[in-house]
Amino acid sequence: MVKPYTTSDPEIARLLELSGELFDIRSATELLHWDQETYMPPKGILHRARQLGTLSAIFHAKLTNPEVGELIQKLEDEIHKSHGSHRSYNDTDRALVREMKRAYDKATKIPERLVREMAQATSDGLEAWKIAHKENKFEVFIEPLQRILDLKIEEADLVGYKNSRYDGLLDEYEPDLTSKRVQEVFEPLKEEIRKLLRKLQTSQNKKSKRLLRGQKYPKQIMLQIAEKMLDKIGYDFQAGRQDLSAHPFTINFGHQDVRVTNRYLEADLGSFIFSAIHEGGHALYELGISDTIGNSFLAAGTSLGIHESQSRMWENLIGRSLPFWKYWTPYLQAKLPNQLGSTTPEEIYQEVNEVQPGFIRVEADEITYNLHIIIRLEIEKDLIEKKIKVADLPEVWNTKSQASLGITPPTNSLGVLQDIHWSQGSIGYFPTYTLGNLYAAQFWHKLQTDIPKVYDHIESGNFYPILDWLRENIHWHGSIYRPEELVKKVTGEDLNPKYFIEYLKRKYR
Ligand code: MG
């Protein structure tokens, strides 16, 4: 049953109403996006682009209405005055004002001209990237990328920042995050990971068997396996569904309708399973948000980093553990007797945890993955701060790859051109992937002190104690607390990379 957000304050009630209407428009937009990626016939694209444009204009006009600005200002003043007097404003009220202000400020600071120019530049950028990536021609991407960077620099300057211009872009994905903080956290991590990698490489692991990869697996069986796993970890198919798309993603159409997609590759059951659990982790987060904030700006994950902590906890900390495979191997054997009939959990465990520096980020193991991220982070920060030139990117990339991973990509398509992100204007996004790993390990450490027998539960296929803990401590709050605030509230300390490093050391000892 949905309990409404109750407030005796008429201004909070009005803000909540506006927030709800904006959330509705956004949900409708998301539904069109989901359809475009799943079932839309190809010719639908013509009107779809227009429909999305119209909806985003309505959203923008509604959000930047002067009434919204005045209401936020008034509430901010009153919250400030009431400070310490325990008047009517609780954490949720304050967070609602904060999140609405964040959206309002961004929408009013960035002129419509820039929004339009960015839409054009990223549309051109995406097309150029596709060609450059496919034909291994970096030169095709130079000008379009430069255009995107110029606009992102303009955006960062309008949004504002204290020290580094890159901070103005980071904040979009991880509120309050600064380059200084990123450096504090990532530098020790980089050192430790490189040390660990060197140790592992000299100890010469034997090659694992190809079980979840390299054989043929029927599509229907893969879908059934993923559905069974999603159901088991607590994903509610009455409040979501699983479909196929070119890339896996999770999408939220408002409270209690959060859908996941997956990508089918005939010879890669492993990627299907891990994508399912990963997206399932994202979806569980959104589905676990409190009913009371169910239709407002607070009904979303608080940041991409925290979101990624939820997907990676299920995918890696749980999904790549031996107890997990002890539970699931018999089921997979029954489903795929020809491919996996004589497989043991230990063999799968070894296969899905093999450490090997490679060129491609999305195929990387839990250790080298973060080195891939750090390469991108250092490069995009230098680009935004104009310390390096776009034309020099292949060389910069290859030098960093050699220093960090010990390998130089043979082509730019396998190197600097492998990711789509920059062509879409997503700059400042990459660090959230590694932050997700760090948050996940820190949350997991706390979860294990609260649920000491967690691996026994996993081995017996009982995932509810984990989900209950996550709901109570993380999901329930939606965006009420900012990422750093949430980490402190849940674990009692600030984000600390030591938990992730300890987890890796224990696992790969
Ligand atoms: Mg993700």
Short mmCIF file of C-alpha atoms and ligand atoms in Angstrom, two decimals:
data_model
loop_
_atom_site.label_atom_id
_atom_site.label_comp_id
_atom_site.label_asym_id
_atom_site.label_seq_id
_atom_site.Cartn_x
_atom_site.Cartn_y
_atom_site.Cartn_z
CA MET A 1 0.00 0.00 0.00
CA VAL A 2 1.28 3.46 -0.89
CA LYS A 3 1.49 5.80 2.06
CA PRO A 4 1.44 9.41 0.91
CA TYR A 5 4.14 11.84 1.93
CA THR A 6 2.38 13.80 4.62
CA THR A 7 3.27 17.34 5.46
CA SER A 8 1.43 20.08 7.30
CA ASP A 9 3.46 22.73 5.51
CA PRO A 10 1.55 24.12 2.50
CA GLU A 11 4.75 25.21 0.72
CA ILE A 12 6.37 21.81 1.06
CA ALA A 13 3.11 20.31 -0.20
CA ARG A 14 3.16 22.58 -3.25
CA LEU A 15 6.79 21.76 -3.99
CA LEU A 16 6.00 18.09 -3.66
CA GLU A 17 3.12 18.47 -6.12
CA LEU A 18 5.39 20.21 -8.66
CA SER A 19 8.10 17.62 -8.14
CA GLY A 20 5.54 14.86 -8.73
CA GLU A 21 4.39 16.42 -12.01
CA LEU A 22 7.98 16.78 -13.22
CA PHE A 23 8.64 13.20 -12.21
CA ASP A 24 5.62 12.12 -14.27
CA ILE A 25 6.92 13.92 -17.36
CA ARG A 26 10.31 12.32 -16.84
CA SER A 27 8.75 8.87 -16.48
CA ALA A 28 6.89 9.33 -19.76
CA THR A 29 10.18 10.37 -21.40
CA GLU A 30 11.89 7.29 -20.01
CA LEU A 31 9.11 5.08 -21.32
CA LEU A 32 9.70 6.44 -24.84
CA HIS A 33 13.44 5.80 -24.46
CA TRP A 34 12.83 2.24 -23.26
CA ASP A 35 10.54 1.56 -26.20
CA GLN A 36 13.11 3.01 -28.60
CA GLU A 37 15.74 0.58 -27.28
CA THR A 38 13.48 -2.50 -27.22
CA TYR A 39 10.40 -2.73 -29.44
CA MET A 40 10.10 0.40 -31.60
CA PRO A 41 10.03 -0.37 -35.33
CA PRO A 42 12.93 1.36 -37.14
CA LYS A 43 10.78 3.99 -38.85
CA GLY A 44 9.44 5.11 -35.48
CA ILE A 45 12.66 7.03 -34.89
CA LEU A 46 11.49 9.97 -37.00
CA HIS A 47 8.64 10.99 -34.71
CA ARG A 48 10.27 9.62 -31.60
CA ALA A 49 13.03 12.23 -31.72
CA ARG A 50 10.37 14.95 -31.99
CA GLN A 51 8.30 13.52 -29.14
CA LEU A 52 11.32 13.41 -26.88
CA GLY A 53 12.17 17.00 -27.83
CA THR A 54 8.64 18.19 -27.01
CA LEU A 55 8.59 16.43 -23.65
CA SER A 56 11.98 17.80 -22.67
CA ALA A 57 10.82 21.34 -23.58
CA ILE A 58 7.69 20.90 -21.40
CA PHE A 59 9.85 19.60 -18.55
CA HIS A 60 12.25 22.53 -18.86
CA ALA A 61 9.49 25.15 -19.01
CA LYS A 62 7.76 23.70 -15.96
CA LEU A 63 10.96 23.44 -13.95
CA THR A 64 12.19 26.96 -14.74
CA ASN A 65 8.82 28.61 -14.05
CA PRO A 66 9.53 31.58 -11.72
CA GLU A 67 7.03 30.12 -9.21
CA VAL A 68 9.44 27.25 -8.64
CA GLY A 69 12.36 29.59 -7.98
CA GLU A 70 10.34 31.72 -5.56
CA LEU A 71 9.00 28.71 -3.71
CA ILE A 72 12.48 27.22 -3.30
CA GLN A 73 13.89 30.55 -2.12
CA LYS A 74 11.12 30.99 0.44
CA LEU A 75 11.53 27.47 1.79
CA GLU A 76 15.30 27.82 1.95
CA ASP A 77 14.93 30.99 4.03
CA GLU A 78 12.45 29.34 6.38
CA ILE A 79 14.53 26.20 6.79
CA HIS A 80 17.51 28.43 7.56
CA LYS A 81 15.51 30.38 10.16
CA SER A 82 14.13 27.23 11.75
CA HIS A 83 17.62 25.76 12.09
CA GLY A 84 18.02 24.13 15.46
CA SER A 85 14.48 24.94 16.57
CA HIS A 86 13.05 21.52 15.56
CA ARG A 87 10.28 23.18 13.61
CA SER A 88 8.36 21.32 11.02
CA TYR A 89 11.18 20.48 8.57
CA ASN A 90 12.51 16.94 8.65
CA ASP A 91 15.31 15.34 6.59
CA THR A 92 12.91 14.55 3.76
CA ASP A 93 11.57 18.12 3.50
CA ARG A 94 15.08 19.52 3.46
CA ALA A 95 16.22 16.99 0.86
CA LEU A 96 13.23 17.79 -1.35
CA VAL A 97 14.09 21.49 -1.31
CA ARG A 98 17.77 20.69 -1.93
CA GLU A 99 17.11 18.40 -4.90
CA MET A 100 14.57 20.74 -6.46
CA LYS A 101 17.03 23.60 -6.08
CA ARG A 102 19.75 21.54 -7.69
CA ALA A 103 17.58 20.81 -10.71
CA TYR A 104 16.23 24.37 -10.88
CA ASP A 105 19.69 25.96 -10.69
CA LYS A 106 21.06 23.73 -13.40
CA ALA A 107 18.10 24.34 -15.68
CA THR A 108 18.24 28.12 -15.23
CA LYS A 109 22.04 28.46 -15.40
CA ILE A 110 22.40 26.61 -18.68
CA PRO A 111 20.79 28.53 -21.55
CA GLU A 112 18.58 26.77 -24.03
CA ARG A 113 21.09 27.60 -26.79
CA LEU A 114 23.74 25.52 -25.04
CA VAL A 115 21.33 22.63 -24.52
CA ARG A 116 20.50 22.67 -28.22
CA GLU A 117 24.13 22.98 -29.31
CA MET A 118 25.09 20.11 -27.02
CA ALA A 119 22.29 17.94 -28.43
CA GLN A 120 23.59 18.63 -31.94
CA ALA A 121 27.26 18.14 -30.99
CA THR A 122 26.62 14.82 -29.26
CA SER A 123 24.41 13.61 -32.07
CA ASP A 124 27.24 14.42 -34.55
CA GLY A 125 29.80 13.08 -32.07
CA LEU A 126 28.02 9.76 -31.75
CA GLU A 127 27.85 9.28 -35.51
CA ALA A 128 31.53 10.23 -35.91
CA TRP A 129 32.52 7.91 -33.06
CA LYS A 130 30.67 5.00 -34.65
CA ILE A 131 32.64 5.43 -37.89
CA ALA A 132 35.94 6.11 -36.14
CA HIS A 133 35.47 3.05 -33.90
CA LYS A 134 34.37 0.76 -36.69
CA GLU A 135 37.07 1.79 -39.16
CA ASN A 136 39.82 2.51 -36.63
CA LYS A 137 40.10 6.11 -37.80
CA PHE A 138 40.73 8.39 -34.85
CA GLU A 139 41.07 11.45 -37.10
CA VAL A 140 37.32 11.28 -37.89
CA PHE A 141 36.55 11.83 -34.19
CA ILE A 142 38.97 14.72 -33.49
CA GLU A 143 36.80 17.68 -34.50
CA PRO A 144 33.49 16.39 -33.12
CA LEU A 145 35.13 15.54 -29.80
CA GLN A 146 36.75 18.97 -29.63
CA ARG A 147 33.32 20.55 -30.17
CA ILE A 148 31.83 18.51 -27.32
CA LEU A 149 34.71 19.41 -25.03
CA ASP A 150 34.33 23.13 -25.79
CA LEU A 151 30.65 22.95 -24.87
CA LYS A 152 31.36 20.91 -21.71
CA ILE A 153 33.91 23.54 -20.67
CA GLU A 154 31.28 26.22 -21.20
CA GLU A 155 28.82 24.15 -19.17
CA ALA A 156 31.29 23.67 -16.30
CA ASP A 157 31.94 27.42 -16.20
CA LEU A 158 28.21 28.17 -16.05
CA VAL A 159 27.51 25.55 -13.38
CA GLY A 160 30.48 26.83 -11.38
CA TYR A 161 33.21 25.16 -9.34
CA LYS A 162 35.71 26.04 -6.64
CA ASN A 163 39.04 24.59 -7.73
CA SER A 164 39.08 22.46 -10.84
CA ARG A 165 36.81 23.02 -13.80
CA TYR A 166 36.39 19.24 -13.89
CA ASP A 167 34.51 19.51 -10.56
CA GLY A 168 31.69 21.29 -12.37
CA LEU A 169 31.20 18.16 -14.47
CA LEU A 170 31.77 15.54 -11.74
CA ASP A 171 28.97 17.07 -9.69
CA GLU A 172 26.42 16.15 -12.34
CA TYR A 173 26.91 12.43 -11.63
CA GLU A 174 28.18 12.46 -8.05
CA PRO A 175 26.85 15.43 -6.10
CA ASP A 176 29.52 17.26 -4.06
CA LEU A 177 32.38 15.18 -5.45
CA THR A 178 35.58 17.13 -6.25
CA SER A 179 38.76 16.23 -8.13
CA LYS A 180 40.67 16.72 -4.92
CA ARG A 181 38.60 14.05 -3.20
CA VAL A 182 38.85 11.76 -6.21
CA GLN A 183 42.61 12.04 -6.10
CA GLU A 184 42.75 11.36 -2.35
CA VAL A 185 40.79 8.18 -2.84
CA PHE A 186 42.09 6.97 -6.21
CA GLU A 187 45.83 7.51 -5.73
CA PRO A 188 46.34 4.95 -2.94
CA LEU A 189 44.00 2.61 -4.78
CA LYS A 190 46.07 2.82 -7.97
CA GLU A 191 49.25 1.96 -6.06
CA GLU A 192 47.73 -0.99 -4.23
CA ILE A 193 46.10 -2.40 -7.34
CA ARG A 194 49.32 -2.25 -9.33
CA LYS A 195 51.18 -4.02 -6.53
CA LEU A 196 48.54 -6.71 -6.32
CA LEU A 197 48.55 -7.18 -10.07
CA ARG A 198 52.33 -7.58 -10.20
CA LYS A 199 52.14 -10.23 -7.47
CA LEU A 200 49.39 -12.14 -9.24
CA GLN A 201 51.21 -12.04 -12.56
CA THR A 202 54.38 -13.51 -11.14
CA SER A 203 52.47 -16.31 -9.39
CA GLN A 204 51.31 -17.52 -12.87
CA ASN A 205 47.75 -18.74 -12.59
CA LYS A 206 46.84 -21.70 -14.72
CA LYS A 207 44.26 -20.97 -17.41
CA SER A 208 40.70 -21.74 -16.37
CA LYS A 209 38.24 -23.79 -18.43
CA ARG A 210 35.80 -22.08 -20.83
CA LEU A 211 32.42 -22.88 -19.32
CA LEU A 212 30.19 -19.82 -19.31
CA ARG A 213 31.91 -18.48 -22.41
CA GLY A 214 32.86 -20.02 -25.74
CA GLN A 215 30.06 -22.57 -26.13
CA LYS A 216 26.61 -22.15 -27.71
CA TYR A 217 23.77 -21.33 -25.31
CA PRO A 218 20.15 -21.04 -26.56
CA LYS A 219 18.49 -17.64 -26.10
CA GLN A 220 15.37 -18.99 -24.38
CA ILE A 221 17.46 -20.87 -21.82
CA MET A 222 19.57 -17.80 -21.10
CA LEU A 223 16.44 -15.71 -20.56
CA GLN A 224 15.03 -18.35 -18.20
CA ILE A 225 18.25 -18.55 -16.21
CA ALA A 226 18.43 -14.76 -15.85
CA GLU A 227 14.76 -14.57 -14.87
CA LYS A 228 15.21 -17.26 -12.25
CA MET A 229 18.25 -15.50 -10.80
CA LEU A 230 16.52 -12.11 -10.76
CA ASP A 231 13.50 -13.63 -9.05
CA LYS A 232 15.68 -15.34 -6.48
CA ILE A 233 17.56 -12.17 -5.50
CA GLY A 234 14.22 -10.45 -4.93
CA TYR A 235 13.41 -8.64 -8.18
CA ASP A 236 9.64 -8.38 -8.39
CA PHE A 237 8.27 -9.27 -11.83
CA GLN A 238 4.98 -7.65 -10.82
CA ALA A 239 6.93 -4.39 -10.68
CA GLY A 240 9.26 -4.88 -13.62
CA ARG A 241 10.22 -6.99 -16.60
CA GLN A 242 13.22 -8.23 -18.53
CA ASP A 243 13.70 -7.52 -22.26
CA LEU A 244 16.52 -7.56 -24.79
CA SER A 245 18.37 -4.51 -26.14
CA ALA A 246 21.73 -3.64 -27.72
CA HIS A 247 23.20 -2.78 -24.30
CA PRO A 248 21.90 -3.80 -20.89
CA PHE A 249 20.26 -1.04 -18.83
CA THR A 250 17.79 -0.37 -16.02
CA ILE A 251 15.01 2.19 -16.30
CA ASN A 252 12.51 3.60 -13.84
CA PHE A 253 9.03 4.77 -14.86
CA GLY A 254 8.02 5.87 -11.45
CA HIS A 255 7.40 3.96 -8.33
CA GLN A 256 6.98 0.20 -8.73
CA ASP A 257 7.75 -0.09 -12.41
CA VAL A 258 11.49 -0.53 -12.83
CA ARG A 259 12.58 -2.58 -15.85
CA VAL A 260 15.81 -4.24 -16.87
CA THR A 261 17.23 -5.23 -20.23
CA ASN A 262 20.00 -7.56 -21.27
CA ARG A 263 22.05 -8.30 -24.38
CA TYR A 264 22.09 -11.74 -25.97
CA LEU A 265 25.35 -13.07 -27.38
CA GLU A 266 25.11 -16.72 -28.34
CA ALA A 267 28.54 -17.66 -27.00
CA ASP A 268 28.51 -15.65 -23.78
CA LEU A 269 26.32 -16.96 -20.98
CA GLY A 270 28.65 -15.37 -18.43
CA SER A 271 28.05 -11.85 -19.66
CA PHE A 272 24.28 -12.50 -19.72
CA ILE A 273 24.25 -13.75 -16.14
CA PHE A 274 26.44 -10.97 -14.76
CA SER A 275 24.55 -8.27 -16.67
CA ALA A 276 21.28 -9.64 -15.32
CA ILE A 277 22.50 -9.54 -11.73
CA HIS A 278 24.15 -6.16 -12.27
CA GLU A 279 21.01 -4.52 -13.68
CA GLY A 280 18.99 -6.41 -11.08
CA GLY A 281 21.06 -4.66 -8.41
CA HIS A 282 20.25 -1.27 -9.93
CA ALA A 283 16.57 -2.18 -10.14
CA LEU A 284 16.36 -3.46 -6.55
CA TYR A 285 17.71 -0.09 -5.41
CA GLU A 286 14.97 1.87 -7.18
CA LEU A 287 12.26 -0.62 -6.20
CA GLY A 288 13.30 -0.44 -2.56
CA ILE A 289 12.73 3.30 -2.22
CA SER A 290 10.23 4.27 0.45
CA ASP A 291 6.59 4.62 -0.67
CA THR A 292 6.39 7.95 1.08
CA ILE A 293 8.74 9.61 -1.42
CA GLY A 294 7.58 7.42 -4.28
CA ASN A 295 6.56 10.14 -6.69
CA SER A 296 9.04 12.93 -6.20
CA PHE A 297 12.57 13.94 -7.13
CA LEU A 298 13.74 11.94 -4.12
CA ALA A 299 12.55 8.64 -5.61
CA ALA A 300 15.84 7.87 -7.37
CA GLY A 301 19.26 6.60 -6.42
CA THR A 302 21.22 9.36 -4.72
CA SER A 303 24.16 9.26 -7.16
CA LEU A 304 25.61 7.14 -9.93
CA GLY A 305 28.37 5.97 -7.59
CA ILE A 306 25.91 4.69 -4.98
CA HIS A 307 23.81 3.18 -7.77
CA GLU A 308 26.84 1.38 -9.10
CA SER A 309 27.62 0.14 -5.59
CA GLN A 310 24.30 -1.68 -5.60
CA SER A 311 24.75 -3.27 -9.01
CA ARG A 312 28.37 -4.25 -8.33
CA MET A 313 27.64 -5.66 -4.92
CA TRP A 314 25.23 -8.16 -6.50
CA GLU A 315 27.40 -8.73 -9.55
CA ASN A 316 30.81 -9.04 -7.92
CA LEU A 317 30.76 -9.39 -4.15
CA ILE A 318 27.85 -11.82 -4.27
CA GLY A 319 27.75 -13.06 -7.89
CA ARG A 320 31.46 -13.82 -8.17
CA SER A 321 31.69 -15.59 -4.81
CA LEU A 322 32.15 -19.34 -4.45
CA PRO A 323 29.02 -19.82 -2.28
CA PHE A 324 26.96 -18.21 -5.02
CA TRP A 325 28.23 -20.77 -7.53
CA LYS A 326 27.78 -23.63 -5.08
CA TYR A 327 24.11 -22.74 -5.03
CA TRP A 328 23.64 -22.11 -8.78
CA THR A 329 25.84 -24.75 -10.45
CA PRO A 330 23.36 -27.66 -10.07
CA TYR A 331 20.62 -25.50 -11.56
CA LEU A 332 22.80 -24.55 -14.55
CA GLN A 333 23.81 -28.18 -15.02
CA ALA A 334 20.16 -29.17 -15.27
CA LYS A 335 19.37 -26.32 -17.66
CA LEU A 336 22.39 -26.86 -19.92
CA PRO A 337 23.39 -30.53 -19.54
CA ASN A 338 25.38 -30.61 -22.79
CA GLN A 339 27.38 -27.49 -22.04
CA LEU A 340 27.75 -27.68 -18.26
CA GLY A 341 26.81 -31.25 -17.29
CA SER A 342 30.04 -32.12 -15.52
CA THR A 343 30.99 -28.67 -14.25
CA THR A 344 31.94 -27.96 -10.63
CA PRO A 345 31.27 -24.69 -8.73
CA GLU A 346 35.01 -24.30 -8.23
CA GLU A 347 35.63 -24.37 -11.98
CA ILE A 348 33.05 -21.68 -12.63
CA TYR A 349 34.37 -19.65 -9.71
CA GLN A 350 37.85 -19.80 -11.21
CA GLU A 351 36.63 -18.87 -14.68
CA VAL A 352 34.64 -15.83 -13.55
CA ASN A 353 37.48 -14.51 -11.42
CA GLU A 354 40.39 -14.88 -13.78
CA VAL A 355 42.73 -11.86 -13.65
CA GLN A 356 44.32 -10.84 -16.92
CA PRO A 357 45.14 -7.31 -18.14
CA GLY A 358 43.26 -6.77 -21.40
CA PHE A 359 42.46 -3.87 -23.69
CA ILE A 360 38.71 -3.69 -23.12
CA ARG A 361 37.28 -2.12 -19.96
CA VAL A 362 33.91 -3.87 -19.99
CA GLU A 363 35.61 -7.27 -20.17
CA ALA A 364 38.06 -6.51 -17.37
CA ASP A 365 38.30 -8.42 -14.07
CA GLU A 366 37.64 -6.86 -10.68
CA ILE A 367 41.29 -5.81 -10.23
CA THR A 368 42.30 -4.35 -13.59
CA TYR A 369 38.89 -2.75 -14.14
CA ASN A 370 39.83 0.13 -11.89
CA LEU A 371 43.06 0.79 -13.77
CA HIS A 372 40.96 1.22 -16.92
CA ILE A 373 38.87 3.79 -15.08
CA ILE A 374 41.86 5.69 -13.74
CA ILE A 375 43.31 6.03 -17.27
CA ARG A 376 40.04 7.61 -18.45
CA LEU A 377 39.71 9.82 -15.41
CA GLU A 378 43.23 11.26 -15.79
CA ILE A 379 42.70 11.88 -19.50
CA GLU A 380 39.32 13.57 -19.29
CA LYS A 381 40.46 15.78 -16.43
CA ASP A 382 43.47 16.91 -18.48
CA LEU A 383 41.23 17.52 -21.51
CA ILE A 384 38.83 19.70 -19.54
CA GLU A 385 41.73 21.57 -17.95
CA LYS A 386 43.26 21.97 -21.44
CA LYS A 387 46.51 20.27 -20.48
CA ILE A 388 46.43 17.89 -23.44
CA LYS A 389 45.19 18.13 -27.02
CA VAL A 390 42.55 15.92 -28.60
CA ALA A 391 44.87 15.12 -31.51
CA ASP A 392 47.42 13.65 -29.06
CA LEU A 393 44.91 11.34 -27.37
CA PRO A 394 45.98 8.05 -29.01
CA GLU A 395 49.54 8.56 -27.88
CA VAL A 396 48.52 9.69 -24.38
CA TRP A 397 46.20 6.69 -24.09
CA ASN A 398 48.77 4.14 -25.23
CA THR A 399 51.44 5.52 -22.91
CA LYS A 400 49.11 5.32 -19.93
CA SER A 401 47.90 1.86 -20.89
CA GLN A 402 51.46 0.58 -21.07
CA ALA A 403 52.41 2.16 -17.74
CA SER A 404 49.29 0.98 -15.97
CA LEU A 405 48.28 -2.35 -17.50
CA GLY A 406 51.56 -3.28 -19.16
CA ILE A 407 49.97 -3.53 -22.60
CA THR A 408 49.63 -1.21 -25.60
CA PRO A 409 46.50 -1.59 -27.74
CA PRO A 410 47.34 -2.55 -31.34
CA THR A 411 44.60 -0.26 -32.69
CA ASN A 412 42.80 2.87 -31.51
CA SER A 413 39.50 0.99 -31.70
CA LEU A 414 40.83 -1.29 -28.98
CA GLY A 415 42.27 1.74 -27.17
CA VAL A 416 41.13 5.33 -26.98
CA LEU A 417 38.07 4.72 -29.20
CA GLN A 418 36.58 1.79 -27.30
CA ASP A 419 34.05 3.67 -25.13
CA ILE A 420 30.97 5.51 -26.31
CA HIS A 421 30.84 7.89 -23.30
CA TRP A 422 32.77 10.94 -24.56
CA SER A 423 30.86 10.97 -27.83
CA GLN A 424 27.65 11.33 -25.80
CA GLY A 425 29.08 14.17 -23.74
CA SER A 426 29.37 11.98 -20.63
CA ILE A 427 32.50 13.50 -19.14
CA GLY A 428 32.99 13.09 -15.40
CA TYR A 429 31.02 9.84 -15.51
CA PHE A 430 33.80 7.24 -15.48
CA PRO A 431 34.94 7.77 -11.86
CA THR A 432 31.50 6.69 -10.63
CA TYR A 433 32.22 3.12 -11.76
CA THR A 434 35.20 2.80 -9.46
CA LEU A 435 33.44 4.72 -6.71
CA GLY A 436 30.74 2.06 -6.99
CA ASN A 437 33.30 -0.67 -6.30
CA LEU A 438 34.62 1.24 -3.30
CA TYR A 439 31.21 2.02 -1.80
CA ALA A 440 30.13 -1.57 -2.39
CA ALA A 441 33.07 -3.03 -0.48
CA GLN A 442 32.57 -0.60 2.40
CA PHE A 443 28.84 -1.38 2.63
CA TRP A 444 29.57 -5.11 2.33
CA HIS A 445 32.02 -4.93 5.22
CA LYS A 446 29.33 -3.40 7.41
CA LEU A 447 26.70 -5.84 6.16
CA GLN A 448 28.94 -8.74 7.15
CA THR A 449 29.30 -7.44 10.69
CA ASP A 450 25.49 -7.20 10.89
CA ILE A 451 24.90 -10.57 9.14
CA PRO A 452 27.92 -12.74 10.05
CA LYS A 453 26.54 -15.81 8.27
CA VAL A 454 25.90 -14.02 5.00
CA TYR A 455 27.89 -16.49 2.87
CA ASP A 456 25.95 -19.42 4.37
CA HIS A 457 22.75 -17.69 3.30
CA ILE A 458 24.14 -17.20 -0.22
CA GLU A 459 25.18 -20.84 -0.44
CA SER A 460 21.67 -21.94 0.48
CA GLY A 461 20.10 -19.54 -2.03
CA ASN A 462 18.58 -17.30 0.62
CA PHE A 463 19.20 -13.74 -0.56
CA TYR A 464 16.53 -12.04 1.52
CA PRO A 465 18.71 -11.16 4.53
CA ILE A 466 20.98 -9.23 2.13
CA LEU A 467 18.10 -7.50 0.37
CA ASP A 468 16.41 -6.60 3.66
CA TRP A 469 19.64 -5.05 4.94
CA LEU A 470 20.15 -3.06 1.74
CA ARG A 471 16.55 -1.86 1.75
CA GLU A 472 16.63 -0.73 5.32
CA ASN A 473 20.04 0.93 5.18
CA ILE A 474 20.32 2.23 1.61
CA HIS A 475 17.39 1.76 -0.75
CA TRP A 476 14.67 3.10 1.50
CA HIS A 477 16.21 6.60 1.61
CA GLY A 478 16.26 7.25 -2.15
CA SER A 479 17.97 10.63 -2.59
CA ILE A 480 17.29 11.92 0.92
CA TYR A 481 20.98 11.69 1.84
CA ARG A 482 23.89 12.75 -0.34
CA PRO A 483 26.41 9.98 -1.16
CA GLU A 484 29.07 10.86 1.43
CA GLU A 485 26.37 11.47 4.04
CA LEU A 486 24.81 8.08 3.32
CA VAL A 487 28.13 6.23 3.52
CA LYS A 488 28.81 7.83 6.88
CA LYS A 489 25.31 7.10 8.15
CA VAL A 490 25.50 3.45 7.13
CA THR A 491 29.12 2.58 7.91
CA GLY A 492 30.06 5.20 10.49
CA GLU A 493 32.91 6.65 8.41
CA ASP A 494 33.72 8.52 5.21
CA LEU A 495 34.39 6.70 1.98
CA ASN A 496 37.55 4.68 2.55
CA PRO A 497 39.24 2.69 -0.25
CA LYS A 498 40.82 0.29 2.26
CA TYR A 499 37.73 -1.96 2.32
CA PHE A 500 37.92 -2.60 -1.39
CA ILE A 501 41.68 -3.19 -1.27
CA GLU A 502 41.25 -5.63 1.64
CA TYR A 503 38.49 -7.43 -0.23
CA LEU A 504 40.69 -7.87 -3.30
CA LYS A 505 43.65 -9.02 -1.21
CA ARG A 506 41.56 -11.60 0.62
CA LYS A 507 39.99 -12.87 -2.55
CA TYR A 508 43.15 -13.14 -4.64
CA ARG A 509 45.51 -14.23 -1.90
MG MG B 1 25.69 -0.09 -13.99
#
